[in-house]
Short mmCIF file of the C-alpha atoms (twelve columns), coordinates in Angstrom:
data_MODEL
# 
_entry.id   MODEL 
# 
loop_
_atom_site.group_PDB 
_atom_site.id 
_atom_site.type_symbol 
_atom_site.label_atom_id 
_atom_site.label_alt_id 
_atom_site.label_comp_id 
_atom_site.label_asym_id 
_atom_site.label_seq_id 
_atom_site.Cartn_x 
_atom_site.Cartn_y 
_atom_site.Cartn_z 
_atom_site.pdbx_PDB_model_num 
ATOM 1   C CA . MET A 1   26.075 53.231 -48.037 1 
ATOM 2   C CA . LYS A 2   23.704 52.363 -44.711 1 
ATOM 3   C CA . PRO A 3   20.534 53.987 -45.138 1 
ATOM 4   C CA . VAL A 4   19.932 55.137 -41.663 1 
ATOM 5   C CA . ARG A 5   22.436 58.172 -42.040 1 
ATOM 6   C CA . LEU A 6   20.542 59.083 -45.370 1 
ATOM 7   C CA . LEU A 7   17.092 58.780 -43.026 1 
ATOM 8   C CA . VAL A 8   18.783 60.698 -39.945 1 
ATOM 9   C CA . LEU A 9   20.077 63.694 -42.566 1 
ATOM 10  C CA . GLY A 10  16.537 63.504 -44.049 1 
ATOM 11  C CA . ALA A 11  14.474 63.439 -41.123 1 
ATOM 12  C CA . LEU A 12  16.825 66.568 -39.497 1 
ATOM 13  C CA . ARG A 13  16.762 68.570 -42.629 1 
ATOM 14  C CA . ARG A 14  12.864 68.654 -42.541 1 
ATOM 15  C CA . ARG A 15  11.946 69.108 -38.977 1 
ATOM 16  C CA . GLY A 16  15.095 72.018 -39.008 1 
ATOM 17  C CA . ARG A 17  16.082 71.250 -35.254 1 
ATOM 18  C CA . ALA A 18  15.234 67.822 -33.057 1 
ATOM 19  C CA . HIS A 19  16.035 65.655 -30.376 1 
ATOM 20  C CA . GLY A 20  16.596 61.642 -31.193 1 
ATOM 21  C CA . TYR A 21  13.327 61.020 -30.326 1 
ATOM 22  C CA . GLN A 22  12.009 63.194 -32.415 1 
ATOM 23  C CA . VAL A 23  13.853 61.824 -35.467 1 
ATOM 24  C CA . ARG A 24  13.244 58.240 -34.322 1 
ATOM 25  C CA . ALA A 25  9.443  59.052 -34.430 1 
ATOM 26  C CA . ASP A 26  9.200  60.555 -38.017 1 
ATOM 27  C CA . LEU A 27  11.564 57.574 -38.914 1 
ATOM 28  C CA . GLU A 28  8.964  55.128 -37.378 1 
ATOM 29  C CA . SER A 29  6.066  57.441 -38.906 1 
ATOM 30  C CA . TRP A 30  7.513  56.446 -42.388 1 
ATOM 31  C CA . GLY A 31  7.712  52.934 -41.422 1 
ATOM 32  C CA . ALA A 32  11.255 53.353 -41.715 1 
ATOM 33  C CA . HIS A 33  12.065 50.719 -39.173 1 
ATOM 34  C CA . GLU A 34  10.036 47.881 -41.213 1 
ATOM 35  C CA . TRP A 35  12.210 48.365 -44.327 1 
ATOM 36  C CA . SER A 36  15.598 49.331 -43.054 1 
ATOM 37  C CA . THR A 37  17.769 48.414 -41.003 1 
ATOM 38  C CA . ALA A 38  17.211 52.168 -38.937 1 
ATOM 39  C CA . THR A 39  16.566 50.876 -35.548 1 
ATOM 40  C CA . SER A 40  16.380 53.356 -32.388 1 
ATOM 41  C CA . GLY A 41  20.200 52.192 -31.562 1 
ATOM 42  C CA . SER A 42  21.488 52.719 -35.186 1 
ATOM 43  C CA . VAL A 43  19.514 56.193 -35.128 1 
ATOM 44  C CA . TYR A 44  21.134 57.587 -31.718 1 
ATOM 45  C CA . HIS A 45  24.720 56.233 -32.725 1 
ATOM 46  C CA . ALA A 46  23.969 58.098 -36.153 1 
ATOM 47  C CA . LEU A 47  23.427 61.377 -34.317 1 
ATOM 48  C CA . LYS A 48  26.582 61.170 -31.936 1 
ATOM 49  C CA . SER A 49  28.685 59.903 -34.858 1 
ATOM 50  C CA . MET A 50  27.572 62.642 -37.368 1 
ATOM 51  C CA . ALA A 51  27.640 65.435 -34.522 1 
ATOM 52  C CA . GLY A 52  31.618 64.197 -33.973 1 
ATOM 53  C CA . GLN A 53  32.242 64.461 -37.722 1 
ATOM 54  C CA . GLY A 54  31.154 67.968 -37.925 1 
ATOM 55  C CA . LEU A 55  27.630 67.096 -39.659 1 
ATOM 56  C CA . LEU A 56  25.240 67.843 -36.914 1 
ATOM 57  C CA . VAL A 57  25.524 70.572 -34.257 1 
ATOM 58  C CA . THR A 58  24.236 70.359 -31.032 1 
ATOM 59  C CA . HIS A 59  22.307 72.334 -28.684 1 
ATOM 60  C CA . GLU A 60  21.406 71.483 -25.041 1 
ATOM 61  C CA . THR A 61  17.662 72.276 -23.847 1 
ATOM 62  C CA . VAL A 62  16.334 72.679 -20.541 1 
ATOM 63  C CA . ALA A 63  15.580 69.123 -18.132 1 
ATOM 64  C CA . SER A 64  11.824 68.089 -19.113 1 
ATOM 65  C CA . GLU A 65  9.693  69.044 -15.890 1 
ATOM 66  C CA . ALA A 66  9.213  65.141 -15.847 1 
ATOM 67  C CA . GLY A 67  12.782 64.295 -14.643 1 
ATOM 68  C CA . GLY A 68  16.062 62.819 -16.430 1 
ATOM 69  C CA . PRO A 69  18.745 64.839 -17.770 1 
ATOM 70  C CA . PRO A 70  18.240 67.646 -20.655 1 
ATOM 71  C CA . ARG A 71  17.720 66.274 -23.871 1 
ATOM 72  C CA . ILE A 72  20.165 67.844 -26.551 1 
ATOM 73  C CA . GLU A 73  18.624 68.502 -29.894 1 
ATOM 74  C CA . TYR A 74  20.549 68.254 -33.414 1 
ATOM 75  C CA . GLU A 75  20.793 70.604 -36.497 1 
ATOM 76  C CA . LEU A 76  22.874 70.037 -39.857 1 
ATOM 77  C CA . THR A 77  25.367 72.395 -40.868 1 
ATOM 78  C CA . ARG A 78  26.372 73.229 -43.778 1 
ATOM 79  C CA . GLN A 79  28.664 70.387 -44.361 1 
ATOM 80  C CA . GLY A 80  25.663 68.386 -42.928 1 
ATOM 81  C CA . GLU A 81  23.449 69.822 -45.673 1 
ATOM 82  C CA . ARG A 82  26.315 68.574 -48.431 1 
ATOM 83  C CA . GLU A 83  26.597 65.621 -47.172 1 
ATOM 84  C CA . TYR A 84  22.769 64.759 -46.738 1 
ATOM 85  C CA . LEU A 85  22.484 65.668 -50.821 1 
ATOM 86  C CA . ASP A 86  25.511 64.037 -51.662 1 
ATOM 87  C CA . LEU A 87  23.838 60.787 -50.037 1 
ATOM 88  C CA . LEU A 88  20.508 61.083 -51.945 1 
ATOM 89  C CA . GLY A 89  22.016 62.275 -54.991 1 
ATOM 90  C CA . ARG A 90  24.460 58.795 -55.148 1 
ATOM 91  C CA . ALA A 91  21.655 57.137 -53.738 1 
ATOM 92  C CA . LEU A 92  19.102 57.834 -56.619 1 
ATOM 93  C CA . ALA A 93  21.786 57.460 -59.821 1 
ATOM 94  C CA . ASP A 94  23.526 54.418 -58.255 1 
ATOM 95  C CA . ARG A 95  22.798 50.901 -60.237 1 
ATOM 96  C CA . GLU A 96  23.569 49.226 -56.943 1 
ATOM 97  C CA . PRO A 97  22.099 50.411 -53.879 1 
ATOM 98  C CA . SER A 98  20.131 48.333 -51.400 1 
ATOM 99  C CA . LEU A 99  16.380 48.390 -51.860 1 
ATOM 100 C CA . ASP A 100 16.491 50.006 -48.125 1 
ATOM 101 C CA . VAL A 101 18.608 53.113 -49.521 1 
ATOM 102 C CA . LEU A 102 17.100 53.355 -52.451 1 
ATOM 103 C CA . GLY A 103 13.484 53.168 -50.741 1 
ATOM 104 C CA . ALA A 104 15.113 56.143 -48.289 1 
ATOM 105 C CA . ALA A 105 15.959 57.920 -51.612 1 
ATOM 106 C CA . ILE A 106 12.738 58.183 -53.319 1 
ATOM 107 C CA . GLY A 107 10.942 58.829 -49.543 1 
ATOM 108 C CA . LEU A 108 12.780 61.955 -49.519 1 
ATOM 109 C CA . ILE A 109 13.243 62.782 -53.474 1 
ATOM 110 C CA . GLU A 110 11.124 66.113 -53.052 1 
ATOM 111 C CA . ASP A 111 14.234 67.835 -50.866 1 
ATOM 112 C CA . LEU A 112 15.659 67.923 -54.688 1 
ATOM 113 C CA . PRO A 113 14.689 70.290 -57.637 1 
ATOM 114 C CA . ARG A 114 12.978 68.495 -60.178 1 
ATOM 115 C CA . GLU A 115 15.377 68.960 -62.982 1 
ATOM 116 C CA . ARG A 116 18.016 67.376 -60.570 1 
ATOM 117 C CA . ALA A 117 16.335 64.400 -59.703 1 
ATOM 118 C CA . LEU A 118 15.642 63.671 -63.350 1 
ATOM 119 C CA . GLU A 119 19.449 63.815 -64.082 1 
ATOM 120 C CA . LEU A 120 20.194 61.245 -61.710 1 
ATOM 121 C CA . LEU A 121 17.332 59.161 -62.039 1 
ATOM 122 C CA . ARG A 122 18.293 59.261 -65.988 1 
ATOM 123 C CA . GLU A 123 21.624 58.579 -65.128 1 
ATOM 124 C CA . ARG A 124 20.558 55.211 -62.485 1 
ATOM 125 C CA . ALA A 125 18.520 54.186 -66.259 1 
ATOM 126 C CA . ARG A 126 21.896 54.620 -68.203 1 
ATOM 127 C CA . ALA A 127 23.876 52.587 -65.887 1 
ATOM 128 C CA . MET A 128 21.003 49.752 -65.470 1 
ATOM 129 C CA . ARG A 129 20.868 49.488 -69.291 1 
ATOM 130 C CA . GLU A 130 25.237 49.627 -69.431 1 
ATOM 131 C CA . TRP A 131 25.205 46.887 -66.974 1 
ATOM 132 C CA . ARG A 132 22.852 44.998 -69.038 1 
ATOM 133 C CA . ALA A 133 24.586 45.577 -72.042 1 
ATOM 134 C CA . SER A 134 28.107 44.073 -70.165 1 
ATOM 135 C CA . ILE A 135 26.394 41.057 -69.334 1 
ATOM 136 C CA . THR A 136 25.046 40.347 -72.688 1 
ATOM 137 C CA . ALA A 137 28.129 41.673 -74.412 1 
ATOM 138 C CA . TYR A 138 29.857 38.273 -74.271 1 
ATOM 139 C CA . LEU A 139 27.271 35.781 -74.769 1 
ATOM 140 C CA . PRO A 140 27.164 33.914 -77.906 1 
ATOM 141 C CA . GLU A 141 24.405 34.953 -80.263 1 
ATOM 142 C CA . GLY A 142 21.362 32.794 -79.592 1 
ATOM 143 C CA . THR A 143 22.240 31.795 -75.974 1 
ATOM 144 C CA . ASP A 144 20.295 29.364 -74.308 1 
ATOM 145 C CA . LEU A 145 20.994 30.794 -70.724 1 
ATOM 146 C CA . ALA A 146 18.542 27.572 -69.550 1 
ATOM 147 C CA . THR A 147 21.432 25.360 -71.060 1 
ATOM 148 C CA . TRP A 148 24.216 27.081 -69.134 1 
ATOM 149 C CA . GLY A 149 22.790 25.269 -65.440 1 
ATOM 150 C CA . PRO A 150 22.951 27.541 -62.423 1 
ATOM 151 C CA . VAL A 151 25.864 30.065 -64.001 1 
ATOM 152 C CA . GLY A 152 22.659 30.384 -66.880 1 
ATOM 153 C CA . GLU A 153 20.415 31.265 -63.731 1 
ATOM 154 C CA . VAL A 154 22.774 33.852 -62.270 1 
ATOM 155 C CA . LEU A 155 23.005 35.687 -66.013 1 
ATOM 156 C CA . SER A 156 19.197 35.519 -66.068 1 
ATOM 157 C CA . LEU A 157 19.255 37.186 -62.817 1 
ATOM 158 C CA . TRP A 158 21.567 39.452 -63.673 1 
ATOM 159 C CA . LEU A 159 19.623 40.204 -66.655 1 
ATOM 160 C CA . SER A 160 16.286 39.997 -65.109 1 
ATOM 161 C CA . THR A 161 17.013 42.912 -62.403 1 
ATOM 162 C CA . ALA A 162 18.778 45.103 -64.825 1 
ATOM 163 C CA . ASP A 163 15.927 45.006 -66.809 1 
ATOM 164 C CA . ALA A 164 13.349 45.470 -63.955 1 
ATOM 165 C CA . GLY A 165 15.425 48.385 -62.495 1 
ATOM 166 C CA . ALA A 166 15.394 50.710 -66.171 1 
ATOM 167 C CA . GLN A 167 11.704 49.987 -66.760 1 
ATOM 168 C CA . TRP A 168 11.362 51.118 -62.997 1 
ATOM 169 C CA . THR A 169 12.890 53.902 -63.268 1 
ATOM 170 C CA . ASP A 170 12.087 55.011 -66.622 1 
ATOM 171 C CA . ARG A 171 8.390  54.868 -64.629 1 
ATOM 172 C CA . MET A 172 9.489  57.114 -62.270 1 
ATOM 173 C CA . ILE A 173 11.111 59.251 -64.459 1 
ATOM 174 C CA . ARG A 174 7.933  59.747 -66.809 1 
ATOM 175 C CA . ARG A 175 6.480  60.616 -63.445 1 
ATOM 176 C CA . LEU A 176 8.877  63.230 -62.838 1 
ATOM 177 C CA . GLU A 177 7.971  64.731 -66.005 1 
ATOM 178 C CA . GLU A 178 4.241  64.918 -66.117 1 
ATOM 179 C CA . GLY A 179 4.672  66.561 -62.496 1 
ATOM 180 C CA . ALA A 180 4.771  64.072 -59.967 1 
ATOM 181 C CA . PHE A 181 5.540  65.318 -56.268 1 
ATOM 182 C CA . THR A 182 6.348  68.455 -54.842 1 
ATOM 183 C CA . MET A 183 9.653  69.047 -55.797 1 
ATOM 184 C CA . ALA A 184 11.987 71.883 -53.666 1 
ATOM 185 C CA . GLY A 185 11.668 75.309 -55.029 1 
ATOM 186 C CA . GLU A 186 8.088  74.422 -56.445 1 
# 
């Protein structure tokens, strides 16, 4: 999954209706151009592509007084809303999203009801622990990965990643349980 699709849908959902420049400006105000692959070109491409897929409806506005063609404004369709919530859910629950996809999902987490966000994060924490267990299941008792050479380092990287991912997710779950953020419907 690419973060630009999730980010563009999220920005449009929050605005209701917007043209490409507004969406791009929103993403830049979030710093998304620094931590994700969302560039101005990818934003406009995503808007056109998703409109063609029926996820967005287009509205042509009057040409600006400064000249130039009329701007096209975009708005989520019901299908676009479903796609957005599906992408957001998968990014939060998956143990393997890239950091920019996970970052986008966390930035948009308030679009979900608290219980739904908790359910997805618990699924992610479970997946991280299952991944760790699948790695250690085949290691002989008392294995010292430092003696396994480069393969041991790969396994150590995976175990460290699983541990860090589970710890971070557990922290996020606790924060939500304690009432952090204003979630959808609150």
